[in-house]
Short mmCIF file of C-alpha atoms in Angstrom, two decimals:
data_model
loop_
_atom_site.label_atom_id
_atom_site.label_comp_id
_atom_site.label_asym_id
_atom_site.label_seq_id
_atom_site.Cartn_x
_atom_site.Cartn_y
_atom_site.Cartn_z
CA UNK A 23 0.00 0.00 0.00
CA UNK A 24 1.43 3.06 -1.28
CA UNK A 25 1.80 5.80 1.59
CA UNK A 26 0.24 8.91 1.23
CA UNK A 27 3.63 10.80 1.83
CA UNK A 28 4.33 8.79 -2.20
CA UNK A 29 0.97 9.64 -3.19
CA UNK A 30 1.49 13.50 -2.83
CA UNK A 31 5.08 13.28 -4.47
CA UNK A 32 2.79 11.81 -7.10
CA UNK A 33 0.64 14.52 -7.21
CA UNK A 34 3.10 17.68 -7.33
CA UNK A 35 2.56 17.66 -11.59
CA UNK A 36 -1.01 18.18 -10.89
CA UNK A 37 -0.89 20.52 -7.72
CA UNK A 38 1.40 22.61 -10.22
CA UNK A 39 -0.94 22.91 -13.36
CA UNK A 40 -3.98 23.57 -10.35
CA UNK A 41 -2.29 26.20 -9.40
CA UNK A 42 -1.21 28.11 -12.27
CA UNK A 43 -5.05 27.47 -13.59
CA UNK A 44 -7.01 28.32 -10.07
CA UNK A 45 -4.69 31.14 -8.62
CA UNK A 46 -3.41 32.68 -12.15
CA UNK A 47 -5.15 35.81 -11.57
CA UNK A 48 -4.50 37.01 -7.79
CA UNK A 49 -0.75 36.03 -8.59
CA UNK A 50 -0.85 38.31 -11.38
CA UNK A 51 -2.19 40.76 -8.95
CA UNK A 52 0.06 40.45 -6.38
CA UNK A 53 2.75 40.80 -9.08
CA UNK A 54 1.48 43.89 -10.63
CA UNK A 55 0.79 45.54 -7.04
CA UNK A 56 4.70 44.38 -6.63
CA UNK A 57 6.03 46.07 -9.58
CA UNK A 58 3.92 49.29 -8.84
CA UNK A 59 4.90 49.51 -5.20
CA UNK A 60 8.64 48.77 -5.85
CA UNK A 61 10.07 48.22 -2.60
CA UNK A 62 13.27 48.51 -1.19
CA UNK A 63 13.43 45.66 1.10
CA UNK A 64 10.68 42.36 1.13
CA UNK A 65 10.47 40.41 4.26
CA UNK A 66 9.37 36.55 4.67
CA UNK A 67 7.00 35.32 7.31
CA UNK A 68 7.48 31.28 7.89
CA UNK A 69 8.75 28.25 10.03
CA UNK A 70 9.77 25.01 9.12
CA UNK A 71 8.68 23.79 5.63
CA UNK A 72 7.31 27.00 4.73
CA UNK A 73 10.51 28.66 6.24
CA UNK A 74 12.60 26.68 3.15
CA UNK A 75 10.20 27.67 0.77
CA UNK A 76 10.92 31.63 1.90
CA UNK A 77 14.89 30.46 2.16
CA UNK A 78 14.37 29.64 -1.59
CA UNK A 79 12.56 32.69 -2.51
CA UNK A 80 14.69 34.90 -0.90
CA UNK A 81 17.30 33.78 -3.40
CA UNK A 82 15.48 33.99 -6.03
CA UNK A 83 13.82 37.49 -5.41
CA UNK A 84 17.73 38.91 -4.81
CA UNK A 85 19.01 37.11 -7.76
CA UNK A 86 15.88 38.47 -10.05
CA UNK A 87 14.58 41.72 -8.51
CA UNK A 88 18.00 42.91 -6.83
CA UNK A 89 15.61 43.30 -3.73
CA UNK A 90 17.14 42.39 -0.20
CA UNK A 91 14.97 39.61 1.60
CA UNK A 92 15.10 39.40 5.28
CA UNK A 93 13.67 36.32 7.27
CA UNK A 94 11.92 38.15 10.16
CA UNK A 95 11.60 35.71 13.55
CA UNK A 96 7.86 35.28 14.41
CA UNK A 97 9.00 35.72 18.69
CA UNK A 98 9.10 39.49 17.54
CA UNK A 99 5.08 39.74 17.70
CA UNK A 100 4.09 36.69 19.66
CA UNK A 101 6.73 37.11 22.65
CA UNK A 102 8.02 40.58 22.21
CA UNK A 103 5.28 42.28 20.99
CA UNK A 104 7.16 44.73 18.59
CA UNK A 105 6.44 46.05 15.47
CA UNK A 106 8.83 47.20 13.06
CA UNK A 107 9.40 50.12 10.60
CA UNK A 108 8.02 48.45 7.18
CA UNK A 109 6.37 51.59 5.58
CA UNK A 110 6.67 51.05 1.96
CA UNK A 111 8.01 47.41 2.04
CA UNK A 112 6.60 44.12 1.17
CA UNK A 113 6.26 40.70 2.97
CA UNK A 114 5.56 37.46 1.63
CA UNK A 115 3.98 34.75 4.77
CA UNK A 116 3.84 31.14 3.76
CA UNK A 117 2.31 28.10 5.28
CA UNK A 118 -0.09 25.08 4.78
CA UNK A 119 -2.78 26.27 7.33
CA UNK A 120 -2.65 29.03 8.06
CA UNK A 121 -3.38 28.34 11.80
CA UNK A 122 -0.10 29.45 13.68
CA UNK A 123 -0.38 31.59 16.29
CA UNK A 124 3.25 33.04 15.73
CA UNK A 125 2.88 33.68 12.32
CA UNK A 126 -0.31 34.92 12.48
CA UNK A 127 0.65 37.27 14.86
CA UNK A 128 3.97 38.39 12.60
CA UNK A 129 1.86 38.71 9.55
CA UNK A 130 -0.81 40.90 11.62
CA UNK A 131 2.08 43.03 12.50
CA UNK A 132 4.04 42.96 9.43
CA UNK A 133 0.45 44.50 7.58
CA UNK A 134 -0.13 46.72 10.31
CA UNK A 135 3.24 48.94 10.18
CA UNK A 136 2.94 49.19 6.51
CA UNK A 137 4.02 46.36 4.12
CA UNK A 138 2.20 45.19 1.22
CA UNK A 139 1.57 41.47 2.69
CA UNK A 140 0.81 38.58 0.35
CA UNK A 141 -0.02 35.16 2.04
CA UNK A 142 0.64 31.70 0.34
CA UNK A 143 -1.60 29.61 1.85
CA UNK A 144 -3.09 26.22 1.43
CA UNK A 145 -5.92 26.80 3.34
CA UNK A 146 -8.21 29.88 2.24
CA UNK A 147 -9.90 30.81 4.66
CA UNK A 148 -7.70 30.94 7.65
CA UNK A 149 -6.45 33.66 10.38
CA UNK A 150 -2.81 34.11 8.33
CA UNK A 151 -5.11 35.03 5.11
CA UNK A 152 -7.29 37.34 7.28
CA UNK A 153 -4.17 39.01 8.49
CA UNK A 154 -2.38 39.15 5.24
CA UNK A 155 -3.35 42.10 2.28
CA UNK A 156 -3.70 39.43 -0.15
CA UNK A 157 -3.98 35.54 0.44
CA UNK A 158 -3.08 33.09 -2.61
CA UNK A 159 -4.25 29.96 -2.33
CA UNK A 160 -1.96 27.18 -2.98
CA UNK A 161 -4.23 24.70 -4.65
CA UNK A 162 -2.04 21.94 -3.67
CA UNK A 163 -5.17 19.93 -2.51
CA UNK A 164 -5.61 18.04 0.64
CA UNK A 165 -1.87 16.89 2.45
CA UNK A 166 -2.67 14.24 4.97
CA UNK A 167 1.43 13.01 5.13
CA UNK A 168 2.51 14.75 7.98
CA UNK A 169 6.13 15.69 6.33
CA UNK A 170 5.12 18.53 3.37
CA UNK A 171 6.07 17.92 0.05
CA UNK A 172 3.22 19.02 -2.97
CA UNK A 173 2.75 22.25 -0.70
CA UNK A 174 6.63 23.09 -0.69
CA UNK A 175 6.76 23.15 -4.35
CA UNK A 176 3.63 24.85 -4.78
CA UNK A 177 4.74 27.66 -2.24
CA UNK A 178 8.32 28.07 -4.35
CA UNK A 179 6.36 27.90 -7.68
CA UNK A 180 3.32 30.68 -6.34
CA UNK A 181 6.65 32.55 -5.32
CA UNK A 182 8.38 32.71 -8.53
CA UNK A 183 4.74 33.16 -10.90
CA UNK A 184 4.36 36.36 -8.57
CA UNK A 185 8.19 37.34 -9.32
CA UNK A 186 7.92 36.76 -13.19
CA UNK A 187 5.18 39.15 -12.80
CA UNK A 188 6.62 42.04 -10.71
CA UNK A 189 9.97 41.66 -12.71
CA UNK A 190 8.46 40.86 -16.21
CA UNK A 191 10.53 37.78 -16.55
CA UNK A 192 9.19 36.65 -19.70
CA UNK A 193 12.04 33.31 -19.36
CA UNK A 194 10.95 32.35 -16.08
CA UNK A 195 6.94 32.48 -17.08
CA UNK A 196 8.07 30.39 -19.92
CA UNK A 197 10.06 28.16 -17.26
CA UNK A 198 7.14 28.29 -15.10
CA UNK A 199 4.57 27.03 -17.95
CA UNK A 200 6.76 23.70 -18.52
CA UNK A 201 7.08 22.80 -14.84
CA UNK A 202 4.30 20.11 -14.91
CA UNK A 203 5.65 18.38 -17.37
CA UNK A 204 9.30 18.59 -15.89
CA UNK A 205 7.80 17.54 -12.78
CA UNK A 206 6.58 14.14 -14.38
CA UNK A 207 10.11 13.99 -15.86
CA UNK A 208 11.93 14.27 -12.29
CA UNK A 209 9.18 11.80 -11.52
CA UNK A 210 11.03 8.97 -12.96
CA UNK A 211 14.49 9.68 -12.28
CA UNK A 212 16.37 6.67 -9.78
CA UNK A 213 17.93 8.58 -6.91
CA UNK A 214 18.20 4.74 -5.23
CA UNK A 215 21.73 4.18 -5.61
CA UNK A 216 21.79 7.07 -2.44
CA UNK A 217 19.11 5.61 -1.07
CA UNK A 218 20.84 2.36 -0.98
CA UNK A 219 24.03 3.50 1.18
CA UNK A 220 21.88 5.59 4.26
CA UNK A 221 19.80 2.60 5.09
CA UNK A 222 22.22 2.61 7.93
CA UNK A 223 23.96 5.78 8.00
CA UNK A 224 24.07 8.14 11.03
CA UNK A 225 24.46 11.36 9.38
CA UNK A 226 25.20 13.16 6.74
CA UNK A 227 25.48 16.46 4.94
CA UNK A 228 23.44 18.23 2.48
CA UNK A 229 25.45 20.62 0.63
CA UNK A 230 24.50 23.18 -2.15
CA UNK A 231 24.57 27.08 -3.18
CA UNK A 232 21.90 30.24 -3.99
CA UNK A 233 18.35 28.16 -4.56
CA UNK A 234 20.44 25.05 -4.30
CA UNK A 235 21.00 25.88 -0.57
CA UNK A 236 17.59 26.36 0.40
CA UNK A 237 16.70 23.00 -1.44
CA UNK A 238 19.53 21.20 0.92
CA UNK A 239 17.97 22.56 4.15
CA UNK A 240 14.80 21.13 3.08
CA UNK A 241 16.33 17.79 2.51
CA UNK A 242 17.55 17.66 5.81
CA UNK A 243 14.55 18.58 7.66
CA UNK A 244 13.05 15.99 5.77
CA UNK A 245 16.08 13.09 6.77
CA UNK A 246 15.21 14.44 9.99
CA UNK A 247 11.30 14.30 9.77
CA UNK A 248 10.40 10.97 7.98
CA UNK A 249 13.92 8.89 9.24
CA UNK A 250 15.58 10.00 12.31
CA UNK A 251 18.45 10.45 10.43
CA UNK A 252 20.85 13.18 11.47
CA UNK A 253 21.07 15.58 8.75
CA UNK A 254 22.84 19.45 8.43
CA UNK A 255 22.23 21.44 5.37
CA UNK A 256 25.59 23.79 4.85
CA UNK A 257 26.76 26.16 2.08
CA UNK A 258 29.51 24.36 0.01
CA UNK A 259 31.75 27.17 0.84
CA UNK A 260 30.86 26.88 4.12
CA UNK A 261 31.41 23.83 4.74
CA UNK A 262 35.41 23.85 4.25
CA UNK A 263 35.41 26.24 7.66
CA UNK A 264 35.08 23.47 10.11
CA UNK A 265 32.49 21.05 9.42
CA UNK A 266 34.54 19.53 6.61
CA UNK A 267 36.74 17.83 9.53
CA UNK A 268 33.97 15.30 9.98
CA UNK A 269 33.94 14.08 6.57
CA UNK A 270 35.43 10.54 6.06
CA UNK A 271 35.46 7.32 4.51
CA UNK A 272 31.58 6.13 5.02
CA UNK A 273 30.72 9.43 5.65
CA UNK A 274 27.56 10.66 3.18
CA UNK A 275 27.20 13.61 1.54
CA UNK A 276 24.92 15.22 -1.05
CA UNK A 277 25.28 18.14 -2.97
CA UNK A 278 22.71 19.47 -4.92
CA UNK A 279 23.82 21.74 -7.98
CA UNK A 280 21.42 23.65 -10.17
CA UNK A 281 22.51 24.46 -13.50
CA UNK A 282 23.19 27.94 -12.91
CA UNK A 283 26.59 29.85 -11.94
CA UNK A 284 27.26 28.51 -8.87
CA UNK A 285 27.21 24.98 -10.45
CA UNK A 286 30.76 24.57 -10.68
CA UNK A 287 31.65 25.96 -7.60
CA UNK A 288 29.06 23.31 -5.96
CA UNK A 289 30.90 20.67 -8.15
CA UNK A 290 34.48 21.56 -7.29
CA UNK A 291 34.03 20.70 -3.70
CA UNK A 292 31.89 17.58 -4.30
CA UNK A 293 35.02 16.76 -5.79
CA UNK A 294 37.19 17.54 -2.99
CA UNK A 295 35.65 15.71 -0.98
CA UNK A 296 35.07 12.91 -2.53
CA UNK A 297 38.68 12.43 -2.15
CA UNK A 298 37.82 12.13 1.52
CA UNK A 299 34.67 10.09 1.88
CA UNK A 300 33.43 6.69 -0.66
CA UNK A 301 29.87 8.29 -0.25
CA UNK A 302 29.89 11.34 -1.91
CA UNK A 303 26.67 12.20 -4.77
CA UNK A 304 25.74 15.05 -6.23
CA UNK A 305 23.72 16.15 -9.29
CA UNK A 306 25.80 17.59 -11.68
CA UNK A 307 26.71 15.62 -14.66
CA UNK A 308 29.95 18.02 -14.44
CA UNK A 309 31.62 16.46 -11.34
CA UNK A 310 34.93 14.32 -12.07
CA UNK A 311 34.90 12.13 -8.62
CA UNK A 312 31.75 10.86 -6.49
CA UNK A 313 28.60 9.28 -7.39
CA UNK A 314 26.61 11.40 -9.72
CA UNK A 315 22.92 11.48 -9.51
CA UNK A 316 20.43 12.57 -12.11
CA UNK A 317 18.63 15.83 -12.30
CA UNK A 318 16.23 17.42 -14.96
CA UNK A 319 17.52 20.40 -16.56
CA UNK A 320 14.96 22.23 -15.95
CA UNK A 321 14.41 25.73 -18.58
CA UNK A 322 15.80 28.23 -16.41
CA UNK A 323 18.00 28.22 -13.42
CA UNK A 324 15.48 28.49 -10.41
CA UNK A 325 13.04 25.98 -12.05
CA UNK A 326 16.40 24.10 -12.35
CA UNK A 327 16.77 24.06 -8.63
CA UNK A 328 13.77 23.43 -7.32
CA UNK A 329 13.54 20.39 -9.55
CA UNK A 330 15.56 18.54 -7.81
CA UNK A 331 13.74 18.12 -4.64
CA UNK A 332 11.13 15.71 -6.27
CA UNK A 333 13.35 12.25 -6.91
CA UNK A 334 15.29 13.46 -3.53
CA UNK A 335 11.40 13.06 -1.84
CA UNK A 336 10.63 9.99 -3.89
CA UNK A 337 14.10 8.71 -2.72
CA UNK A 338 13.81 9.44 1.52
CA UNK A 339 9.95 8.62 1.37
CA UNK A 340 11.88 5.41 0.19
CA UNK A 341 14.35 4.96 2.86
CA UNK A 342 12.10 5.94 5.46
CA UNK A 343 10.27 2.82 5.53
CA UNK A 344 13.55 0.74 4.51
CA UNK A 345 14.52 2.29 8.51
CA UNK A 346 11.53 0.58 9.52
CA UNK A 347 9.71 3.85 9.92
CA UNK A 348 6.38 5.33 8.89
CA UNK A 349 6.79 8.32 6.37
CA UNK A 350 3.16 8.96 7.27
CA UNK A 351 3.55 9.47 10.86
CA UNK A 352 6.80 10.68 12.25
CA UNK A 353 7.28 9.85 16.00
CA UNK A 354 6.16 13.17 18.25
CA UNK A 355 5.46 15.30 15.67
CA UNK A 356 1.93 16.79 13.91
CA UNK A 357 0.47 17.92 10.59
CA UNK A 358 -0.21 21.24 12.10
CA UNK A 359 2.08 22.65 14.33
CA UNK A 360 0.54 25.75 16.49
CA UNK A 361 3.37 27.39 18.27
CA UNK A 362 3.40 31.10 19.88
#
C-alpha cells in the first residue's frame, strides 16, 4: 500500500498545473501591485517547511529583482510584541494552514506597520489570510502526510509566478509554464543508488549554493522528519570552515547543484571531498569524482533548482520505511504545528 507521503510526491505535476489554472489571476495581482509599489526591502513570514520555501525565494527574489529579503523571527510579535518600521516594504507569509499563532501574529504586524503582505496559503480561509493584504491559495489539494512535500513546491512555484510578474521575466513564465511536465520527468528519475548507502547511516550532509541551498535545508529537515536520520544542510563554501573535519570514509554527503553559476563551484568541492569520503553524490553531470545522480535540466535556473527536490522526496519517502519507519507518521510530531 502506497503511503500517502508517495501519493502527494505523485501529485506535485497536478498541484502545479492547479495552481497556475485556479490562482493565475490574484498572482498576477500580487505581481502587478509588486512592480507598482517597488520596494526597497521584502520580508518573509514562515517556520519550518514554509521557512525553506521563503529560504528559496529569498534567493530567487535577490538574484531576479535585486531586492534584499530578510527572514523576520515570528518571537518578535508573539513574545516581544514589537512592530517594526516596514512603511513602503513588502512581505511574503507562507504556510499550509494558516493556523499558527506566531505567524499569524507576525503577519498581523508585518500589515499593520505598513508592508504590502501577500499570504501563500493552502488553506483559504484561515487567520494568516485574514491578516495578510492578499492571500493566494496554494491549490495543492488536501496533504494528509505529515512531512510537506506538494505544498513546498507549490509555495516556491506561487513565489516565482508572482516574481515573473513584478519583474516581467518573460524566461521564467516560460520556465514556469513547462514545470508540470518537468515535474513528471523528475518523476522517474532513480535517486536509489543514495538511497541504498543511508539505510544505515548516522548522518550526513546536504550541501549546495543560492536556490540550491535552500533545497539542501529542506532535505535535511526531511532526513530528519520521515527517518531519524541526522542531517545538516551547509553552504559548500561553508562547509570547508570546520564542518569539513567530519567528513570521512563512510561518511555521506549530497550536494545538490542547479545548472546555474554557482554549479561549478558546488561541483568543485563535491570533488574535494570525494577524495575524503566513498559516499559522496551530487547532481551535476559536471563532477569528475563521487557518485553522480540525475537531475532534470529544468528551462531556467530556479526551475532548475527546485527540480531537484522531487526524486530526492521519492528517494527518503523510500528509505524511510527501509529504517523501519512510517513516512506517514513521524514519532512526536503533527500535521499542524501551532506554536506562539
Amino acid at each position: 500500500m502506497p503511503s500517502n507521503m508517495y501519493k502527494e510526491i505523485c501529485e506535485i505535476p497536478e498541484a502545479i498545473s492547479r495552481l497556475l489554472s485556479q490562482s493565475d489571476g490574484d498572482m498576477r495581482a500580487a505581481g502587478s501591485k509588486l512592480k507598482s509599489l517597488d520596494p526597497s526591502v521584502l520580508v518573509t513570514v514562515a517556520r519550518g517547511t514554509s521557512d525553506h520555501a521563503a529560504s528559496f525565494l529569498k534567493y530567487a527574489v535577490e538574484l531576479q529583482a535585486g531586492v534584499p529579503v530578510a527572514s523576520l523571527g515570528p518571537s518578535l510579535a508573539s513574545i516581544y510584541n514589537r512592530t517594526l518600521k516596514l512603511k513602503g516594504s513588502a512581505a511574503l507569509a507562507i504556510s499550509q494552514s494558516g493556523k499558527s499563532p506566531d505567524i499569524v501574529a507576525l503577519a498581523e504586524m508585518v500589515t499593520k506597520s505598513g508592508a504590502y503582505s501577500v499570504g501563500l496559503i493552502n488553506t483559504i480561509p484561515s487567520p494568516l489570510a485574514d491578516a495578510s493584504a492578499a492571500a493566494i491559495s496554494l491549490a495543492a489539494g488536501p496533504e494528509l502526510a505529515v512531512a510537506a512535500t506538494k505544498t513546498y513546491f507549490n509555495s516556491i512555484v506561487a513565489g516565482l509566478f508572482i516574481l515573473a510578474e513584478w519583474t516581467e521575466d518573460e524566461e521564467l513564465k516560460k520556465a514556469l509554464a513547462l514545470l508540470p511536465e518537468q515535474a513528471e520527468q523528475a518523476l522517474k528519475l532513480d535517486w536509489s543508488a543514495l538511497g541504498n548507502r543511508l539505510t544505515d547511516a548516522q548522518s550526513l550532509y546536504f550541501l549546495g549554493r543560492g536556490p540550491s541551498l535552500a533545497i539542501a535545508g529542506e532535505a535535511a529537515l526531511k532526513c530528519k522528519e520521515t527517518c531519524e536520520l541526522h542531517a545538516e544542510a551547509y553552504s559548500s563554501a561553508e562547509v570547508l570552515h570546520g564542518p569539513v573535519s567530519l567528513v570521512g570514509n563512510g561518511f555521506p554527503v549530497l550536494v545538490f547543484a542547479a545548472g546555474d553559476e554557482a554549479e561549478m563551484t558546488a561541483v568543485d568541492v563535491a570533488d574535494q571531498l570525494a577524495s575524503k569520503s566513498n559516499e559522496v553524490f551530487v547532481t551535476s553531470s559536471k563532477a569528475k569524482a563521487g557518485h553522480v545522480l540525475p537531475r532534470v535540466e529544468g528551462a531556467h535556473p530556479l526551475t532548475d533548482a527546485l527540480l531537484q527536490i522531487i526524486p530526492y522526496y521519492k528517494m527518503v519517502e523510500q528509505l524511510s520505511r527501509d529504517r523501519n519507519f512510517n513516512p506517514d507518521s513521524p514519532a512526536v510530531l503533527q500535521k499542524v504545528t501551532e506554536t506562539l
